[in-house]
Amino acid sequence: MCTDSTFSRVYFISKYKDSKTPPIVSLAAGGVAGGIEAFTSYPLEFAKTRVQLRSQKGILTPKNPFLVVTQVYQKEGVRALYKGCAALVVGSVGKDGVRFLFFDTIKHAFADSQTGTLSPLRNLAAGMTAGVVASITAITPTERIKTALIDDARNERRFRSGIHATKIIWQEHGILGLYRGFAGTTLKQASATAFRMGTYNILKDFETTRNIPQNTATNFANGSVAGVVTTLCTQPFDVIKTRSQSSHGARTVKAIKSVLIDYGIRGFWKGTTMRLGRTVFSGGILFTSYEAAVKIINPLYSGVKHTVGAKVEA
């Protein structure tokens, strides 16, 4: 005889299998979500990067991201707040498309056959793998260009645009110049993606098994919590990455030494408050946008696939 609990489990497993997101949908929805998240939260990313870059000794840097944004706006105008934004948006479209594609693929491949969910460790491992792949394919070069543009705007102003910065860096350092800070960036992305996507998926699995509705408010809250966890756990990697990718660049070991010389061990958490301001907001935006994009793109993809299949059979 089928009990209520047995029925609920069977229904959940069936629903989980039916809701498996096709790879092309994960890639497209992740790209859309990444672009939206990068553009809407960029001023806070700009402020965080400014604080992490080396400044004059003895001059205190503000911890309030909104104060930095206000000061830059007053002195340099609104365009300065979006310096390097195009590079980050392009990179975010690629990185989040790749991250969601690989995370969803790994998640479904290693999901428990009984519950359709992953253990917390498998969630983190899936996120870490997705982060490494994204760092190699998209994140390191675009982060290098974005950081170089922000750093260059403070002093030399050599770079006219992202394309111009890419050209100059390529001419001066070759392809390795675009991958300056690769170690720090990959460490950051592997850990950040593990904690961000792992935490989000752990929360989502927990809620789904307890029939908590997955709506916009829930998605935003889960994404924000994932952003807080990610920031606190990965801030040192973010600081090292920023120092490595300044306008002139620096090797990872040199970047670590410069942080210790300037601020001591506490320097590795420089910009935490500012990054928290961004990741809480951007985490909510990213996952809410992703879930919404999946709901829009999935039916379109299914319709096109069905139409093409019907024509082939005919």
Short mmCIF file of C-alpha atoms in Angstrom, two decimals:
data_model
loop_
_atom_site.label_atom_id
_atom_site.label_comp_id
_atom_site.label_asym_id
_atom_site.label_seq_id
_atom_site.Cartn_x
_atom_site.Cartn_y
_atom_site.Cartn_z
CA MET A 1 0.00 0.00 0.00
CA CYS A 2 1.33 3.43 -0.97
CA THR A 3 1.68 5.76 2.05
CA ASP A 4 1.57 9.55 1.87
CA SER A 5 5.33 9.78 2.51
CA THR A 6 6.08 7.25 -0.22
CA PHE A 7 3.82 9.09 -2.63
CA SER A 8 5.52 12.40 -1.79
CA ARG A 9 8.96 10.93 -2.46
CA VAL A 10 7.92 9.35 -5.76
CA TYR A 11 6.28 12.62 -6.81
CA PHE A 12 9.39 14.62 -5.89
CA ILE A 13 11.75 12.29 -7.81
CA SER A 14 9.45 12.38 -10.86
CA LYS A 15 9.21 16.15 -10.69
CA TYR A 16 12.98 16.46 -10.31
CA LYS A 17 13.70 14.30 -13.36
CA ASP A 18 11.14 16.16 -15.44
CA SER A 19 12.61 19.53 -14.43
CA LYS A 20 16.15 18.69 -15.55
CA THR A 21 17.45 21.76 -17.37
CA PRO A 22 18.86 21.06 -20.88
CA PRO A 23 22.53 22.11 -21.26
CA ILE A 24 21.78 24.75 -23.92
CA VAL A 25 19.17 26.31 -21.62
CA SER A 26 21.62 26.36 -18.67
CA LEU A 27 24.23 28.05 -20.87
CA ALA A 28 21.85 30.67 -22.26
CA ALA A 29 20.06 31.42 -18.98
CA GLY A 30 23.37 31.62 -17.11
CA GLY A 31 24.74 34.08 -19.67
CA VAL A 32 21.65 36.30 -19.46
CA ALA A 33 21.71 36.25 -15.65
CA GLY A 34 25.44 37.01 -15.56
CA GLY A 35 25.08 40.03 -17.84
CA ILE A 36 22.19 41.46 -15.81
CA GLU A 37 23.97 40.90 -12.50
CA ALA A 38 27.26 42.43 -13.69
CA PHE A 39 25.70 45.60 -15.08
CA THR A 40 23.33 46.31 -12.19
CA SER A 41 25.95 45.82 -9.46
CA TYR A 42 29.01 47.25 -11.23
CA PRO A 43 29.39 50.51 -9.26
CA LEU A 44 29.84 48.47 -6.07
CA GLU A 45 32.39 46.22 -7.83
CA PHE A 46 34.19 49.38 -8.99
CA ALA A 47 34.34 50.73 -5.42
CA LYS A 48 35.63 47.43 -4.04
CA THR A 49 38.38 47.23 -6.67
CA ARG A 50 39.49 50.81 -6.03
CA VAL A 51 39.94 50.10 -2.32
CA GLN A 52 41.92 46.90 -2.93
CA LEU A 53 44.40 48.51 -5.31
CA ARG A 54 47.57 49.95 -3.76
CA SER A 55 47.19 53.55 -2.57
CA GLN A 56 49.46 56.06 -0.85
CA LYS A 57 50.80 54.96 2.52
CA GLY A 58 49.01 56.45 5.51
CA ILE A 59 45.93 57.57 3.60
CA LEU A 60 42.87 55.85 5.00
CA THR A 61 40.45 54.34 2.51
CA PRO A 62 36.70 54.45 3.26
CA LYS A 63 34.91 51.20 4.06
CA ASN A 64 31.50 52.43 2.98
CA PRO A 65 31.04 51.46 -0.70
CA PHE A 66 28.40 54.13 -1.21
CA LEU A 67 30.86 56.80 0.03
CA VAL A 68 33.44 55.67 -2.54
CA VAL A 69 30.81 55.68 -5.29
CA THR A 70 29.70 59.20 -4.26
CA GLN A 71 33.27 60.54 -4.19
CA VAL A 72 34.11 59.11 -7.61
CA TYR A 73 30.84 60.43 -9.04
CA GLN A 74 31.52 63.94 -7.68
CA LYS A 75 35.14 64.06 -8.87
CA GLU A 76 35.05 62.06 -12.11
CA GLY A 77 31.40 61.77 -13.18
CA VAL A 78 29.04 58.83 -13.67
CA ARG A 79 31.02 57.42 -16.62
CA ALA A 80 33.97 56.77 -14.30
CA LEU A 81 31.80 54.43 -12.19
CA TYR A 82 31.33 52.19 -15.23
CA LYS A 83 34.99 52.17 -16.29
CA GLY A 84 35.74 48.57 -17.23
CA CYS A 85 32.06 47.59 -17.04
CA ALA A 86 31.86 46.35 -20.64
CA ALA A 87 34.71 43.91 -20.03
CA LEU A 88 33.05 42.58 -16.90
CA VAL A 89 29.64 42.22 -18.55
CA VAL A 90 31.12 40.31 -21.50
CA GLY A 91 33.11 38.15 -19.11
CA SER A 92 30.09 37.58 -16.87
CA VAL A 93 27.96 36.43 -19.80
CA GLY A 94 30.63 33.87 -20.63
CA LYS A 95 31.59 32.88 -17.10
CA ASP A 96 28.07 32.48 -15.73
CA GLY A 97 26.94 30.67 -18.86
CA VAL A 98 29.82 28.22 -18.41
CA ARG A 99 29.38 28.02 -14.63
CA PHE A 100 25.68 27.19 -14.76
CA LEU A 101 26.20 24.79 -17.68
CA PHE A 102 28.88 22.77 -15.90
CA PHE A 103 27.25 23.03 -12.48
CA ASP A 104 23.87 21.82 -13.76
CA THR A 105 25.54 19.03 -15.77
CA ILE A 106 27.62 17.81 -12.82
CA LYS A 107 24.69 18.27 -10.43
CA HIS A 108 22.40 16.03 -12.45
CA ALA A 109 25.13 13.47 -13.14
CA PHE A 110 25.95 12.97 -9.44
CA ALA A 111 22.51 13.51 -7.92
CA ASP A 112 21.23 10.89 -5.52
CA SER A 113 19.00 8.44 -7.40
CA GLN A 114 16.53 8.24 -4.51
CA THR A 115 16.04 11.93 -3.68
CA GLY A 116 17.32 13.66 -6.80
CA THR A 117 19.56 15.91 -4.66
CA LEU A 118 23.30 16.22 -3.97
CA SER A 119 25.07 15.98 -0.64
CA PRO A 120 26.60 19.27 0.61
CA LEU A 121 30.11 18.08 -0.31
CA ARG A 122 29.04 17.11 -3.83
CA ASN A 123 27.35 20.48 -4.22
CA LEU A 124 30.61 22.22 -3.30
CA ALA A 125 32.65 19.93 -5.58
CA ALA A 126 30.32 20.62 -8.51
CA GLY A 127 30.65 24.36 -7.94
CA MET A 128 34.45 24.16 -7.64
CA THR A 129 34.76 22.31 -10.96
CA ALA A 130 32.50 24.82 -12.68
CA GLY A 131 34.58 27.70 -11.26
CA VAL A 132 37.88 26.32 -12.58
CA VAL A 133 36.47 25.83 -16.08
CA ALA A 134 34.95 29.34 -16.07
CA SER A 135 38.24 30.91 -14.92
CA ILE A 136 40.17 29.31 -17.78
CA THR A 137 37.63 30.05 -20.52
CA ALA A 138 36.35 33.52 -19.63
CA ILE A 139 37.01 35.06 -16.24
CA THR A 140 40.78 35.62 -15.97
CA PRO A 141 41.21 37.66 -19.19
CA THR A 142 38.10 39.81 -18.66
CA GLU A 143 38.89 40.41 -14.97
CA ARG A 144 42.44 41.40 -15.96
CA ILE A 145 41.12 43.98 -18.43
CA LYS A 146 38.50 45.32 -16.00
CA THR A 147 41.01 45.70 -13.15
CA ALA A 148 43.64 47.26 -15.41
CA LEU A 149 41.12 49.83 -16.66
CA ILE A 150 40.08 50.81 -13.12
CA ASP A 151 43.70 51.06 -11.97
CA ASP A 152 44.79 52.97 -15.08
CA ALA A 153 41.98 55.53 -14.63
CA ARG A 154 43.47 56.58 -11.27
CA ASN A 155 46.80 57.75 -12.69
CA GLU A 156 48.20 57.18 -16.17
CA ARG A 157 44.99 56.99 -18.24
CA ARG A 158 46.72 55.06 -21.04
CA PHE A 159 43.71 52.94 -21.93
CA ARG A 160 40.88 54.45 -23.96
CA SER A 161 38.60 51.41 -23.81
CA GLY A 162 38.51 47.71 -23.06
CA ILE A 163 39.53 46.83 -26.62
CA HIS A 164 42.40 49.34 -26.49
CA ALA A 165 43.55 47.95 -23.13
CA THR A 166 43.47 44.41 -24.51
CA LYS A 167 45.57 45.50 -27.51
CA ILE A 168 48.18 47.29 -25.37
CA ILE A 169 48.47 44.45 -22.84
CA TRP A 170 48.81 41.93 -25.70
CA GLN A 171 51.53 44.03 -27.37
CA GLU A 172 53.51 44.50 -24.15
CA HIS A 173 53.13 41.06 -22.53
CA GLY A 174 51.53 38.69 -25.05
CA ILE A 175 48.74 36.30 -24.13
CA LEU A 176 50.31 35.72 -20.71
CA GLY A 177 49.61 39.38 -19.96
CA LEU A 178 45.87 38.69 -20.29
CA TYR A 179 46.24 35.76 -17.92
CA ARG A 180 48.18 37.70 -15.28
CA GLY A 181 46.74 36.74 -11.91
CA PHE A 182 45.51 33.38 -13.22
CA ALA A 183 46.41 31.49 -10.02
CA GLY A 184 44.66 33.97 -7.74
CA THR A 185 41.65 34.27 -10.04
CA THR A 186 41.25 30.50 -10.38
CA LEU A 187 41.57 29.96 -6.64
CA LYS A 188 38.98 32.67 -6.10
CA GLN A 189 36.60 31.34 -8.76
CA ALA A 190 36.91 27.71 -7.71
CA SER A 191 36.18 28.57 -4.09
CA ALA A 192 33.63 31.30 -4.85
CA THR A 193 31.64 29.16 -7.28
CA ALA A 194 31.79 26.23 -4.88
CA PHE A 195 30.39 28.29 -2.00
CA ARG A 196 27.97 30.42 -4.04
CA MET A 197 26.37 27.76 -6.21
CA GLY A 198 26.83 25.04 -3.60
CA THR A 199 25.15 27.08 -0.87
CA TYR A 200 22.32 28.12 -3.18
CA ASN A 201 21.68 24.56 -4.29
CA ILE A 202 21.85 23.20 -0.73
CA LEU A 203 19.22 25.73 0.35
CA LYS A 204 17.08 25.00 -2.71
CA ASP A 205 17.24 21.22 -2.17
CA PHE A 206 16.33 21.67 1.51
CA GLU A 207 13.35 23.85 0.65
CA THR A 208 12.16 21.61 -2.18
CA THR A 209 12.10 18.51 0.02
CA ARG A 210 9.97 20.46 2.51
CA ASN A 211 7.59 21.84 -0.12
CA ILE A 212 8.69 25.45 0.39
CA PRO A 213 7.58 27.33 -2.77
CA GLN A 214 10.37 28.47 -5.10
CA ASN A 215 9.34 32.00 -6.04
CA THR A 216 11.19 35.26 -6.71
CA ALA A 217 11.46 36.17 -3.03
CA THR A 218 12.84 32.73 -2.10
CA ASN A 219 15.32 32.74 -4.99
CA PHE A 220 16.56 36.23 -4.07
CA ALA A 221 16.92 35.34 -0.38
CA ASN A 222 18.81 32.12 -1.18
CA GLY A 223 21.10 33.99 -3.57
CA SER A 224 21.81 36.69 -0.99
CA VAL A 225 22.70 34.13 1.70
CA ALA A 226 24.99 32.39 -0.81
CA GLY A 227 26.63 35.77 -1.49
CA VAL A 228 27.41 36.36 2.20
CA VAL A 229 28.92 32.87 2.65
CA THR A 230 30.97 33.27 -0.53
CA THR A 231 32.40 36.67 0.41
CA LEU A 232 33.50 35.75 3.92
CA CYS A 233 35.16 32.52 2.76
CA THR A 234 36.95 33.76 -0.36
CA GLN A 235 37.94 37.40 0.29
CA PRO A 236 41.73 36.75 0.50
CA PHE A 237 41.72 35.25 -3.00
CA ASP A 238 39.84 38.28 -4.29
CA VAL A 239 42.40 40.70 -2.82
CA ILE A 240 45.33 38.73 -4.30
CA LYS A 241 43.61 38.61 -7.69
CA THR A 242 43.03 42.38 -7.70
CA ARG A 243 46.65 43.16 -6.84
CA SER A 244 47.89 40.73 -9.52
CA GLN A 245 45.72 42.33 -12.20
CA SER A 246 46.51 46.02 -11.67
CA SER A 247 47.48 48.08 -14.74
CA HIS A 248 51.12 46.92 -14.63
CA GLY A 249 50.34 43.51 -13.20
CA ALA A 250 52.19 41.48 -10.59
CA ARG A 251 52.96 37.83 -10.02
CA THR A 252 50.86 36.08 -7.39
CA VAL A 253 53.72 35.82 -4.85
CA LYS A 254 54.58 39.51 -5.32
CA ALA A 255 50.93 40.45 -4.92
CA ILE A 256 50.72 38.53 -1.63
CA LYS A 257 53.88 40.25 -0.35
CA SER A 258 52.55 43.69 -1.30
CA VAL A 259 49.35 43.11 0.70
CA LEU A 260 51.35 42.00 3.76
CA ILE A 261 53.69 44.99 3.48
CA ASP A 262 50.86 47.50 3.10
CA TYR A 263 48.31 46.22 5.60
CA GLY A 264 49.51 43.01 7.28
CA ILE A 265 47.38 39.88 7.49
CA ARG A 266 44.21 41.97 7.84
CA GLY A 267 44.84 43.30 4.36
CA PHE A 268 43.61 40.03 2.87
CA TRP A 269 40.11 41.02 3.97
CA LYS A 270 40.42 44.51 2.47
CA GLY A 271 37.19 45.49 0.76
CA THR A 272 35.10 42.84 2.55
CA THR A 273 32.38 45.31 3.51
CA MET A 274 32.21 46.61 -0.05
CA ARG A 275 32.18 43.16 -1.56
CA LEU A 276 29.44 42.10 0.84
CA GLY A 277 27.37 45.06 -0.32
CA ARG A 278 27.72 43.81 -3.88
CA THR A 279 27.47 40.05 -3.39
CA VAL A 280 24.33 40.18 -1.24
CA PHE A 281 22.66 42.24 -3.95
CA SER A 282 24.27 40.51 -6.94
CA GLY A 283 23.69 37.00 -5.55
CA GLY A 284 19.99 37.70 -5.31
CA ILE A 285 19.91 39.25 -8.79
CA LEU A 286 21.98 36.43 -10.38
CA PHE A 287 19.91 33.48 -9.19
CA THR A 288 16.57 35.26 -9.54
CA SER A 289 17.49 36.21 -13.12
CA TYR A 290 18.69 32.67 -13.84
CA GLU A 291 15.50 31.02 -12.60
CA ALA A 292 13.39 33.54 -14.55
CA ALA A 293 15.48 33.06 -17.71
CA VAL A 294 15.12 29.27 -17.47
CA LYS A 295 11.32 29.62 -17.27
CA ILE A 296 11.34 31.77 -20.43
CA ILE A 297 14.01 29.96 -22.48
CA ASN A 298 13.06 26.36 -21.63
CA PRO A 299 9.60 26.44 -23.31
CA LEU A 300 11.09 28.23 -26.34
CA TYR A 301 13.82 25.59 -26.63
CA SER A 302 11.30 22.77 -26.20
CA GLY A 303 9.08 24.30 -28.89
CA VAL A 304 11.95 24.66 -31.37
CA LYS A 305 13.17 21.14 -30.60
CA HIS A 306 9.67 19.72 -31.08
CA THR A 307 9.21 21.60 -34.38
CA VAL A 308 12.57 20.47 -35.76
CA GLY A 309 11.87 16.89 -34.66
CA ALA A 310 8.48 16.92 -36.38
CA LYS A 311 10.02 18.21 -39.62
CA VAL A 312 12.72 15.53 -39.52
CA GLU A 313 10.13 12.78 -39.02
CA ALA A 314 8.01 14.19 -41.85
#
